[in-house]
CSV table of C-alpha atoms in Angstrom, one decimal:
chain,number,residue,atom,x,y,z
A,76,MET,CA,193.6,26.1,-4.9
A,77,THR,CA,191.2,24.7,-7.6
A,78,TRP,CA,187.5,25.5,-7.5
A,79,LYS,CA,186.7,21.9,-6.7
A,80,ASN,CA,188.9,22.0,-3.6
A,81,MET,CA,187.4,25.4,-2.6
A,82,GLN,CA,183.9,23.9,-2.8
A,83,ILE,CA,184.9,20.9,-0.7
A,84,THR,CA,186.5,23.3,1.9
A,85,CYS,CA,183.4,25.5,2.0
A,86,TRP,CA,181.0,22.6,2.6
A,87,VAL,CA,183.2,21.2,5.3
A,88,VAL,CA,183.5,24.6,7.1
A,89,PHE,CA,179.7,25.0,6.9
A,90,LEU,CA,179.1,21.5,8.2
A,91,ILE,CA,181.4,22.2,11.2
A,92,ILE,CA,179.7,25.5,11.9
A,93,GLY,CA,176.3,23.8,11.6
A,94,CYS,CA,177.2,21.0,14.0
A,95,PHE,CA,178.5,23.6,16.5
A,96,LEU,CA,175.3,25.7,16.2
A,97,TRP,CA,173.2,22.6,16.7
A,98,SER,CA,174.8,21.8,20.0
A,99,LYS,CA,173.4,22.6,23.4
A,100,HIS,CA,174.4,26.2,22.9
A,101,LEU,CA,171.8,26.7,20.2
A,102,PHE,CA,169.2,28.0,22.6
A,103,ALA,CA,171.6,29.6,25.1
A,104,ALA,CA,170.5,32.9,26.5
A,105,GLY,CA,171.9,35.9,24.8
A,106,GLU,CA,172.8,39.3,26.3
A,107,ASP,CA,169.2,40.4,26.8
A,108,ASP,CA,167.9,42.5,29.6
A,109,PRO,CA,167.0,40.2,32.6
A,110,LYS,CA,163.8,42.1,33.1
A,111,LYS,CA,162.7,41.1,29.6
A,112,LYS,CA,163.3,37.4,30.3
A,113,THR,CA,160.7,37.4,33.0
A,114,THR,CA,158.1,38.7,30.6
A,115,GLU,CA,158.9,36.5,27.6
A,116,LYS,CA,156.6,33.6,26.8
A,117,PRO,CA,158.4,31.1,24.6
A,118,SER,CA,155.4,28.8,24.5
A,119,ILE,CA,153.3,31.5,22.8
A,120,ILE,CA,156.0,32.3,20.3
A,121,PHE,CA,156.2,28.6,19.5
A,122,LYS,CA,152.5,28.2,19.1
A,123,ASN,CA,152.4,31.1,16.7
A,124,ASN,CA,155.4,29.6,14.9
A,125,THR,CA,156.8,33.1,14.4
A,126,ALA,CA,160.4,34.0,15.3
A,127,PRO,CA,160.7,36.9,17.8
A,128,ASN,CA,162.1,39.2,15.1
A,129,GLY,CA,158.7,39.0,13.2
A,130,THR,CA,159.9,37.1,10.2
A,131,PRO,CA,157.2,34.8,8.8
A,132,PHE,CA,158.3,31.3,9.9
A,133,SER,CA,155.5,28.8,9.7
A,134,ALA,CA,154.6,25.4,8.4
A,135,GLN,CA,151.1,26.8,7.6
A,136,GLU,CA,152.5,29.2,4.9
A,137,THR,CA,150.9,29.0,1.6
A,138,VAL,CA,153.0,27.7,-1.3
A,139,GLY,CA,153.6,31.1,-2.8
A,140,HIS,CA,154.9,32.8,0.4
A,141,THR,CA,157.9,31.6,2.3
A,142,ARG,CA,160.9,33.1,4.0
A,143,PHE,CA,162.8,32.7,0.7
A,144,ASP,CA,161.0,35.4,-1.2
A,145,PHE,CA,158.5,37.2,1.0
A,146,ASP,CA,159.6,40.7,1.7
A,147,SER,CA,159.7,40.8,5.5
A,148,LEU,CA,162.0,43.8,5.8
A,149,THR,CA,159.2,46.3,5.3
A,150,THR,CA,157.1,44.6,8.1
A,151,LEU,CA,160.1,44.5,10.5
A,152,MET,CA,160.9,48.1,9.8
A,153,GLU,CA,157.4,49.4,10.3
A,154,GLN,CA,157.1,47.4,13.6
A,155,HIS,CA,160.4,48.9,14.7
A,156,LYS,CA,162.0,45.5,15.1
A,157,THR,CA,165.2,46.5,13.3
A,158,PRO,CA,167.9,48.4,15.1
A,159,LEU,CA,167.8,51.5,12.8
A,160,ALA,CA,164.0,51.7,12.9
A,161,ALA,CA,164.0,51.5,16.7
A,162,MET,CA,166.4,54.4,16.9
A,163,ALA,CA,164.6,56.6,14.3
A,164,PRO,CA,162.1,59.4,15.2
A,165,ASP,CA,158.4,58.8,14.9
A,166,TRP,CA,158.3,60.3,11.3
A,167,LEU,CA,161.0,58.1,9.9
A,168,ASN,CA,161.3,54.3,9.3
A,169,VAL,CA,164.6,53.0,8.0
A,170,ALA,CA,166.2,49.6,7.5
A,171,ILE,CA,169.1,48.0,5.7
A,172,GLU,CA,169.4,44.4,4.5
A,173,HIS,CA,172.4,42.6,3.0
A,174,ARG,CA,172.3,39.1,1.6
A,175,THR,CA,175.3,37.0,0.3
A,176,ARG,CA,174.8,33.7,-1.3
A,177,TYR,CA,177.2,31.2,-2.8
A,178,ASP,CA,175.7,28.9,-5.5
A,179,VAL,CA,177.3,26.0,-7.3
A,180,TYR,CA,176.2,23.3,-9.7
A,181,ASP,CA,177.8,20.6,-12.0
A,182,HIS,CA,176.6,19.1,-15.2
A,183,GLY,CA,174.4,21.9,-16.6
A,184,PHE,CA,171.1,21.6,-18.3
A,185,THR,CA,171.4,24.3,-20.9
A,186,LYS,CA,173.3,24.7,-24.2
A,187,SER,CA,174.9,27.9,-23.0
A,188,ILE,CA,176.3,26.5,-19.8
A,189,PRO,CA,176.7,22.7,-20.3
A,190,GLY,CA,179.1,22.0,-17.4
A,191,PHE,CA,180.2,23.4,-14.0
A,192,ASN,CA,179.1,26.9,-12.8
A,193,ASP,CA,179.4,28.7,-9.5
A,194,GLN,CA,178.7,32.2,-8.3
A,195,ILE,CA,178.8,34.6,-5.3
A,196,HIS,CA,175.8,36.8,-5.4
A,197,GLN,CA,175.3,39.8,-3.2
A,198,ARG,CA,172.2,42.0,-2.7
A,199,THR,CA,172.1,45.1,-0.5
A,200,ARG,CA,168.8,47.0,0.1
A,201,PHE,CA,168.3,50.4,1.8
A,202,LEU,CA,164.7,51.0,2.7
A,203,MET,CA,163.2,54.3,4.0
A,204,GLU,CA,159.7,55.7,4.8
A,205,ILE,CA,158.9,59.2,5.7
A,206,LYS,CA,155.5,59.6,7.3
A,207,ASN,CA,153.4,61.6,9.9
A,208,ILE,CA,154.8,64.9,8.6
A,209,ILE,CA,152.0,65.8,6.2
A,210,ASP,CA,149.4,63.3,7.2
A,211,PRO,CA,148.2,61.1,5.4
A,212,LEU,CA,151.1,61.3,2.9
A,213,LYS,CA,154.0,58.8,3.0
A,214,PHE,CA,157.2,58.8,0.9
A,215,THR,CA,158.9,55.5,0.3
A,216,LEU,CA,162.5,55.1,-1.1
A,217,GLU,CA,164.4,51.8,-1.7
A,218,LEU,CA,167.9,51.6,-3.1
A,219,THR,CA,169.1,48.2,-4.2
A,220,ASP,CA,172.6,47.1,-5.2
A,221,ILE,CA,172.9,43.7,-6.8
A,222,ARG,CA,176.3,42.3,-7.8
A,223,ALA,CA,178.0,39.0,-8.7
A,224,PRO,CA,181.7,39.5,-7.7
A,225,LEU,CA,182.4,35.8,-8.6
A,226,ALA,CA,180.5,34.9,-11.7
A,227,ASN,CA,181.3,33.0,-14.9
A,228,PHE,CA,180.0,33.3,-18.5
A,229,GLY,CA,179.6,37.1,-18.3
A,230,GLN,CA,176.8,36.8,-15.7
A,231,ASP,CA,178.3,39.7,-13.7
A,232,HIS,CA,177.2,42.0,-16.5
A,233,ASN,CA,173.9,40.4,-17.2
A,234,PRO,CA,171.0,42.6,-16.0
A,235,ASN,CA,169.1,39.5,-15.0
A,236,ILE,CA,171.9,38.8,-12.5
A,237,ALA,CA,173.4,42.2,-11.6
A,238,ASP,CA,172.1,45.7,-11.2
A,239,HIS,CA,174.5,48.2,-9.6
A,240,PHE,CA,173.0,50.7,-7.2
A,241,ASP,CA,169.6,51.7,-8.5
A,242,PHE,CA,166.1,52.8,-7.4
A,243,THR,CA,163.9,49.9,-6.8
A,244,GLN,CA,161.1,51.9,-5.2
A,245,MET,CA,160.5,55.7,-5.1
A,246,HIS,CA,156.9,56.7,-4.7
A,247,LEU,CA,154.6,59.1,-2.9
A,248,GLY,CA,151.6,57.5,-1.2
A,249,LEU,CA,148.3,58.7,0.1
A,250,HIS,CA,147.1,56.4,2.9
A,251,ASP,CA,143.6,56.8,4.3
A,252,LYS,CA,142.1,54.4,7.0
A,253,ASN,CA,138.6,55.4,6.1
A,254,PHE,CA,138.5,56.2,2.3
A,255,LEU,CA,135.7,58.5,1.5
A,256,GLY,CA,133.8,57.4,4.6
A,257,THR,CA,133.5,53.8,3.3
A,258,GLY,CA,135.0,52.3,6.4
A,259,TYR,CA,137.7,50.6,4.3
A,260,ALA,CA,141.4,51.6,4.1
A,261,GLY,CA,142.6,53.2,0.8
A,262,LYS,CA,146.0,53.7,-0.7
A,263,PHE,CA,147.1,55.6,-3.7
A,264,GLU,CA,150.7,55.6,-4.9
A,265,VAL,CA,152.5,57.4,-7.7
A,266,GLY,CA,156.1,56.8,-8.7
A,267,ARG,CA,158.2,53.6,-8.9
A,268,PHE,CA,156.8,50.6,-7.0
A,269,MET,CA,156.8,46.8,-6.7
A,270,MET,CA,153.8,44.5,-6.5
A,271,ASP,CA,152.9,41.1,-5.1
A,272,LEU,CA,149.6,40.0,-6.5
A,273,GLY,CA,148.0,36.9,-5.1
A,274,GLU,CA,150.5,34.0,-5.0
A,275,SER,CA,152.8,36.0,-7.4
A,276,ARG,CA,152.4,33.4,-10.2
A,277,LEU,CA,152.1,36.3,-12.7
A,278,VAL,CA,153.3,39.4,-10.8
A,279,GLY,CA,155.7,39.3,-7.8
A,280,GLY,CA,158.1,41.6,-6.0
A,281,HIS,CA,161.2,40.8,-3.9
A,282,ARG,CA,162.2,37.3,-4.5
A,283,TRP,CA,164.8,34.6,-3.7
A,284,GLY,CA,166.3,35.0,-7.1
A,285,THR,CA,168.1,38.0,-8.7
A,286,LEU,CA,165.4,39.8,-10.6
A,287,SER,CA,162.8,42.0,-8.9
A,288,PRO,CA,160.4,43.7,-11.4
A,289,ALA,CA,159.6,47.3,-10.7
A,290,PHE,CA,157.0,49.6,-12.4
A,291,ASP,CA,156.7,53.3,-12.9
A,292,GLY,CA,153.1,54.6,-12.8
A,293,LEU,CA,150.0,54.7,-10.6
A,294,HIS,CA,148.7,52.2,-8.1
A,295,PHE,CA,145.4,52.3,-6.1
A,296,MET,CA,144.2,49.9,-3.5
A,297,LEU,CA,140.9,49.8,-1.5
A,298,GLY,CA,140.1,47.3,1.3
A,299,ASN,CA,142.3,44.6,2.9
A,300,THR,CA,143.7,41.6,1.1
A,301,ASP,CA,143.6,39.5,4.3
A,302,GLN,CA,140.0,40.4,5.4
A,303,LYS,CA,136.7,41.0,3.8
A,304,TRP,CA,137.5,42.2,0.3
A,305,SER,CA,139.9,44.4,-1.7
A,306,LEU,CA,140.3,46.0,-5.1
A,307,ARG,CA,143.7,46.9,-6.7
A,308,VAL,CA,144.0,48.9,-10.0
A,309,PHE,CA,147.3,50.0,-11.6
A,310,GLY,CA,148.7,51.5,-14.7
A,311,SER,CA,152.4,51.5,-15.3
A,312,ARG,CA,155.4,51.1,-17.5
A,313,PRO,CA,157.7,48.2,-16.7
A,314,VAL,CA,161.3,49.2,-15.6
A,315,GLN,CA,164.1,48.1,-17.9
A,316,ARG,CA,167.2,47.0,-15.9
A,317,GLU,CA,170.6,48.2,-16.9
A,318,THR,CA,173.6,46.7,-15.1
A,319,THR,CA,175.8,49.8,-14.7
A,320,SER,CA,173.5,52.7,-15.4
A,321,LEU,CA,170.2,54.0,-14.0
A,322,ASN,CA,167.1,52.0,-14.8
A,323,TRP,CA,164.3,53.7,-16.6
A,324,ASN,CA,160.9,52.6,-17.8
A,325,THR,CA,160.6,50.7,-21.0
A,326,PRO,CA,159.8,53.0,-23.9
A,327,GLU,CA,156.3,52.5,-25.5
A,328,SER,CA,155.6,49.6,-23.1
A,329,TYR,CA,152.6,49.5,-20.8
A,330,PHE,CA,151.4,47.1,-18.1
A,331,SER,CA,148.0,47.6,-16.4
A,332,GLY,CA,145.4,45.6,-14.6
A,333,ALA,CA,142.9,45.0,-11.9
A,334,TYR,CA,142.9,42.5,-9.0
A,335,ILE,CA,140.0,41.8,-6.6
A,336,THR,CA,139.8,39.6,-3.6
A,337,ASN,CA,137.2,38.3,-1.2
A,338,ARG,CA,137.8,36.7,2.2
A,339,ASP,CA,134.3,36.3,3.6
A,340,LEU,CA,134.2,32.5,3.6
A,341,ARG,CA,136.7,30.2,5.3
A,342,TRP,CA,136.6,27.5,2.5
A,343,ILE,CA,136.1,29.6,-0.6
A,344,ASN,CA,138.5,32.5,-0.6
A,345,PHE,CA,138.4,34.1,-4.1
A,346,ASP,CA,140.8,36.2,-6.2
A,347,GLY,CA,140.0,37.4,-9.7
A,348,TYR,CA,142.2,39.5,-12.1
A,349,PHE,CA,142.8,40.9,-15.5
A,350,PHE,CA,146.2,42.1,-16.8
A,351,GLN,CA,147.1,43.9,-20.0
A,352,LEU,CA,150.7,44.1,-21.4
A,353,ASN,CA,151.5,46.0,-24.6
A,354,GLU,CA,155.1,46.2,-25.9
A,355,ASN,CA,155.6,48.3,-29.0
A,356,ASN,CA,159.4,48.7,-28.7
A,357,SER,CA,160.7,45.5,-27.3
A,358,LEU,CA,162.5,42.3,-28.4
A,359,LYS,CA,159.5,40.2,-27.5
A,360,GLN,CA,156.8,42.6,-28.9
A,361,ARG,CA,154.1,41.1,-26.6
A,362,ASN,CA,150.5,42.3,-26.7
A,363,LEU,CA,148.9,40.0,-24.2
A,364,SER,CA,145.7,39.9,-22.1
A,365,THR,CA,145.8,37.6,-19.1
A,366,THR,CA,142.8,36.8,-17.0
A,367,GLY,CA,142.2,34.3,-14.3
A,368,PHE,CA,140.9,33.3,-10.9
A,369,ARG,CA,142.0,31.7,-7.7
A,370,LEU,CA,140.0,29.7,-5.1
A,371,PHE,CA,141.6,28.5,-1.9
A,372,ALA,CA,141.3,27.8,1.8
A,373,LYS,CA,143.9,29.1,4.2
A,374,PRO,CA,146.0,26.4,5.9
A,375,THR,CA,145.1,25.8,9.6
A,376,LYS,CA,146.3,23.2,12.0
A,377,GLY,CA,144.5,19.9,12.0
A,378,SER,CA,142.6,20.4,8.8
A,379,MET,CA,143.0,20.1,5.0
A,380,ASP,CA,143.3,23.0,2.7
A,381,TYR,CA,143.4,23.4,-1.1
A,382,GLU,CA,144.2,25.9,-3.8
A,383,ILE,CA,143.1,26.1,-7.5
A,384,GLU,CA,144.3,28.8,-9.8
A,385,SER,CA,143.6,29.0,-13.6
A,386,MET,CA,145.1,31.6,-16.0
A,387,TYR,CA,144.1,32.3,-19.6
A,388,GLN,CA,146.1,34.3,-22.0
A,389,PHE,CA,145.3,35.6,-25.5
A,390,GLY,CA,146.7,38.2,-27.8
A,391,ASP,CA,149.8,38.2,-30.0
A,392,THR,CA,153.6,38.0,-29.8
A,393,ARG,CA,155.6,39.3,-32.8
A,394,ASP,CA,152.3,39.5,-34.7
A,395,LYS,CA,151.6,35.8,-34.1
A,396,SER,CA,148.2,35.3,-32.4
A,397,LEU,CA,148.1,33.0,-29.4
A,398,PHE,CA,145.8,31.4,-26.8
A,399,ALA,CA,147.6,29.8,-23.9
A,400,HIS,CA,146.6,28.7,-20.4
A,401,ARG,CA,148.1,27.7,-17.1
A,402,HIS,CA,146.7,25.8,-14.1
A,403,HIS,CA,147.9,25.2,-10.6
A,404,GLY,CA,146.3,22.9,-8.0
A,405,GLU,CA,147.3,21.7,-4.6
A,406,VAL,CA,145.8,19.8,-1.6
A,407,GLY,CA,147.5,20.2,1.7
A,408,TYR,CA,147.2,19.0,5.3
A,409,SER,CA,148.6,20.7,8.4
A,410,PHE,CA,149.2,18.1,11.1
A,411,ASN,CA,148.2,19.0,14.7
A,412,THR,CA,151.6,18.0,16.1
A,413,PRO,CA,153.9,19.7,18.7
A,414,MET,CA,156.3,20.4,15.8
A,415,PRO,CA,154.3,22.1,13.1
A,416,LEU,CA,154.2,19.9,9.9
A,417,ARG,CA,152.5,20.5,6.6
A,418,ALA,CA,152.4,18.2,3.6
A,419,VAL,CA,151.2,19.3,0.1
A,420,TYR,CA,150.3,17.5,-3.1
A,421,LEU,CA,151.1,19.8,-6.2
A,422,PHE,CA,149.8,19.8,-9.8
A,423,ASP,CA,150.8,22.2,-12.5
A,424,PHE,CA,150.1,22.5,-16.2
A,425,SER,CA,151.3,25.3,-18.6
A,426,SER,CA,150.4,25.0,-22.2
A,427,GLY,CA,153.1,24.9,-24.9
A,428,SER,CA,153.5,25.0,-28.7
A,429,ARG,CA,156.0,24.0,-31.4
A,430,ASP,CA,156.4,27.8,-31.9
A,431,PRO,CA,158.0,29.3,-28.7
A,432,ASP,CA,156.1,32.6,-29.3
A,433,LYS,CA,152.9,30.8,-28.6
A,434,ASN,CA,153.8,29.3,-25.2
A,435,PHE,CA,152.2,30.6,-22.0
A,436,ASP,CA,154.0,33.8,-20.9
A,437,ILE,CA,154.7,34.0,-17.1
A,438,LEU,CA,154.9,37.9,-17.3
A,439,TYR,CA,156.6,39.0,-14.0
A,440,ALA,CA,156.2,35.9,-11.9
A,441,LYS,CA,158.4,34.3,-9.2
A,442,ARG,CA,159.2,30.6,-9.3
A,443,ARG,CA,161.4,29.6,-6.4
A,444,VAL,CA,158.9,27.8,-4.1
A,445,GLU,CA,157.1,25.7,-6.7
A,446,TYR,CA,159.9,25.1,-9.2
A,447,GLY,CA,163.1,25.1,-7.1
A,448,PRO,CA,165.9,27.6,-6.6
A,449,THR,CA,166.2,30.3,-9.2
A,450,GLY,CA,168.9,33.0,-9.7
A,451,MET,CA,171.7,31.4,-11.7
A,452,PHE,CA,170.0,28.0,-11.4
A,453,GLY,CA,166.2,27.9,-12.2
A,454,PRO,CA,165.9,24.8,-14.3
A,455,PHE,CA,162.1,24.9,-14.8
A,456,PHE,CA,159.8,27.6,-16.0
A,457,PRO,CA,155.9,27.3,-15.9
A,458,SER,CA,155.8,27.5,-19.7
A,459,ASN,CA,155.3,24.4,-21.9
A,460,LEU,CA,155.5,22.3,-18.7
A,461,PHE,CA,153.4,19.5,-17.2
A,462,SER,CA,154.0,18.3,-13.6
A,463,PRO,CA,151.2,16.0,-12.4
A,464,VAL,CA,153.1,14.6,-9.5
A,465,GLY,CA,154.6,16.8,-6.9
A,466,PHE,CA,155.0,16.7,-3.1
A,467,ARG,CA,156.2,19.2,-0.6
A,468,ALA,CA,156.6,18.9,3.2
A,469,THR,CA,157.5,21.7,5.7
A,470,LEU,CA,158.6,21.0,9.3
A,471,VAL,CA,159.2,23.7,12.0
A,472,PRO,CA,161.0,21.8,14.8
A,473,THR,CA,161.6,25.0,16.7
A,474,PRO,CA,160.4,28.6,16.2
A,475,THR,CA,163.8,29.4,14.7
A,476,VAL,CA,164.4,26.4,12.4
A,477,ARG,CA,162.5,25.5,9.2
A,478,LEU,CA,163.0,22.4,7.1
A,479,MET,CA,161.6,21.9,3.6
A,480,LEU,CA,161.6,18.9,1.4
A,481,ALA,CA,160.1,18.8,-2.1
A,482,HIS,CA,160.0,16.4,-5.0
A,483,ARG,CA,158.5,16.9,-8.5
A,484,ALA,CA,158.4,15.1,-11.8
A,485,TYR,CA,158.3,17.2,-15.1
A,486,TRP,CA,157.3,16.6,-18.6
A,487,LEU,CA,156.9,18.9,-21.6
A,488,ALA,CA,153.3,19.9,-22.2
A,489,ASP,CA,154.0,19.7,-26.0
A,490,LYS,CA,156.9,17.4,-26.9
A,491,ASN,CA,157.5,19.3,-30.2
A,492,GLY,CA,158.0,22.6,-28.3
A,493,ALA,CA,161.0,24.0,-26.5
A,494,TYR,CA,162.2,23.2,-23.0
A,495,VAL,CA,161.9,26.8,-22.0
A,496,GLY,CA,165.1,28.4,-20.6
A,497,SER,CA,167.5,25.7,-21.8
A,498,GLY,CA,167.9,26.4,-25.5
A,499,LEU,CA,166.8,22.8,-26.2
A,500,GLN,CA,164.0,21.7,-28.6
A,501,ASP,CA,163.2,18.7,-30.7
A,502,PRO,CA,160.6,19.8,-33.3
A,503,THR,CA,160.1,16.2,-34.5
A,504,GLY,CA,159.0,15.1,-31.0
A,505,ARG,CA,161.1,11.9,-31.2
A,506,ALA,CA,162.9,12.7,-28.0
A,507,GLY,CA,159.6,12.4,-26.1
A,508,SER,CA,158.6,14.7,-23.3
A,509,PHE,CA,160.0,13.4,-20.0
A,510,LEU,CA,162.4,15.9,-18.5
A,511,GLY,CA,163.0,14.1,-15.2
A,512,ASN,CA,162.6,14.6,-11.5
A,513,MET,CA,163.9,17.2,-9.1
A,514,LEU,CA,164.6,16.8,-5.4
A,515,ASP,CA,164.8,20.1,-3.4
A,516,VAL,CA,165.9,20.3,0.3
A,517,SER,CA,166.5,23.4,2.3
A,518,LEU,CA,167.2,24.4,5.9
A,519,GLY,CA,166.5,27.9,7.4
A,520,TRP,CA,167.7,29.1,10.7
A,521,ASP,CA,166.9,32.4,12.5
A,522,PRO,CA,169.0,32.5,15.7
A,523,GLN,CA,167.5,34.7,18.4
A,524,TRP,CA,170.3,35.2,20.8
A,525,SER,CA,173.0,37.8,21.1
A,526,TYR,CA,174.1,39.6,17.9
A,527,LEU,CA,173.1,36.7,15.7
A,528,LYS,CA,169.4,37.7,16.1
A,529,ARG,CA,170.0,40.1,13.2
A,530,VAL,CA,171.1,37.2,10.9
A,531,SER,CA,169.3,34.5,9.0
A,532,PHE,CA,171.1,31.5,7.6
A,533,ASP,CA,170.0,29.2,4.8
A,534,ILE,CA,171.5,26.1,3.1
A,535,GLY,CA,170.0,24.0,0.3
A,536,TYR,CA,170.6,21.2,-2.1
A,537,SER,CA,168.8,20.2,-5.3
A,538,HIS,CA,169.3,17.2,-7.5
A,539,ILE,CA,167.9,16.8,-11.1
A,540,PHE,CA,167.4,13.2,-12.1
A,541,LYS,CA,167.4,13.8,-15.8
A,542,GLY,CA,164.9,12.0,-18.0
A,543,SER,CA,165.1,10.4,-21.4
A,544,TYR,CA,164.6,13.7,-23.1
A,545,PHE,CA,168.2,14.7,-22.4
A,546,ASP,CA,169.6,11.4,-23.7
A,547,LYS,CA,168.0,12.0,-27.2
A,548,VAL,CA,168.2,15.8,-27.5
A,549,ALA,CA,171.6,16.6,-25.9
A,550,GLN,CA,173.6,13.6,-24.9
A,551,GLY,CA,176.3,15.9,-23.5
A,552,LEU,CA,173.8,17.1,-20.9
A,553,SER,CA,172.4,13.7,-19.9
A,554,VAL,CA,174.4,13.4,-16.6
A,555,ASP,CA,172.3,14.4,-13.5
A,556,THR,CA,172.8,17.8,-12.0
A,557,ASN,CA,173.7,18.6,-8.4
A,558,TYR,CA,173.1,22.1,-7.1
A,559,GLY,CA,173.9,23.6,-3.7
A,560,TYR,CA,173.9,27.0,-1.9
A,561,THR,CA,174.7,28.7,1.4
A,562,MET,CA,173.2,32.0,2.2
A,563,ALA,CA,173.3,34.6,5.0
A,564,THR,CA,171.0,37.6,5.3
A,565,PHE,CA,171.7,40.5,7.7
A,566,LYS,CA,169.0,43.0,8.8
A,567,PHE,CA,169.8,46.3,10.5
């Protein structure tokens, strides 16, 4: 059977399964305890727009956090909403997550992969916390195995795609609910950890894609990022990924910073930060200082919200001095409807240059929500990019189903610069700057009956309407790109 026939078969099978699941049996009662049924309150669950398993599932989510790349496994485990955590003793939290995704696209957008590409990608995580033995110490261990059993172009050996059985987190933490009598919670961690800072436009942890940056070092946090104020300070070495051997921190490379938040005012929530990256033994040889701020209002039903984030970067790359900047803006409205609905207008600008070493560097950011699916796809990076027109709508018709539709138009910020990630560039600028439009549609389903309550399903489709840039720079890549995926995630 050819790959084309296999794709058609997979899509037909998935369609049949989806039609069956969407039948009247979708909300059929599972094998739950009858006593529990009398105490359940579906209306409350629906109003909160949160699936019973605790996974964030809301139309009011901010742009940077959705079910695709927010790490809900830790929350589920600590709330004992996973089977293994529920059976564990009081001093132990444990959970396992496995995700399998099939991706496929035609008519590529890069020099290295100009045509058809497909992949089966698998990620397995083992997460464990030991607590309450020597209070207030907590030990966290996470083992992750990332593989691509079906992959082309050597991607199964690419550390950006695969990482065979390694330590993603392993740190000892000191947790105090009243740090030095201040009345604020404090946390000090030492070891290997991951970070989600703000909307993760510069530093993000577990994500929808295949690369989850980890750091070896020290991390201190005081306060609460959701209430009042917080301060985070860290000093670390970025972890270098190796596909078939243990990962270790990058020699002579350091990443440090501080991040402060304030949540006292409803309409003016504030984040401010400063990051320092120094690489003395790396291919990129980056010595970058990045500072910025973020102002926003949290989305609430029946009202408008907004977000503004500006980032400024200075330093040098390969001994070339640079100054770059990136800006994100959005205005959203959450409709007061029985089925939660939120619509957002998006704006992005990220400076570029004829010299790729002088483009804005995204550091350890995640991109899925604002720039489409990543992993083996990921057609757009927030570097030398201008997107003044973008829209996104999220609908939650039931507490277990989430629909998302997004459309954005893209231009190069500097038409003489590179289309980052594609290997394409026209130094003369004659090709213009219009890259095209991208439509992104996804459907997520968290069934809450019988054994399927431990599984989440996702399906998505993206289409790149390629612009005039491709006609002039790479005519062999000028045909529009179709991308699709199916994904299942199991939590135990």
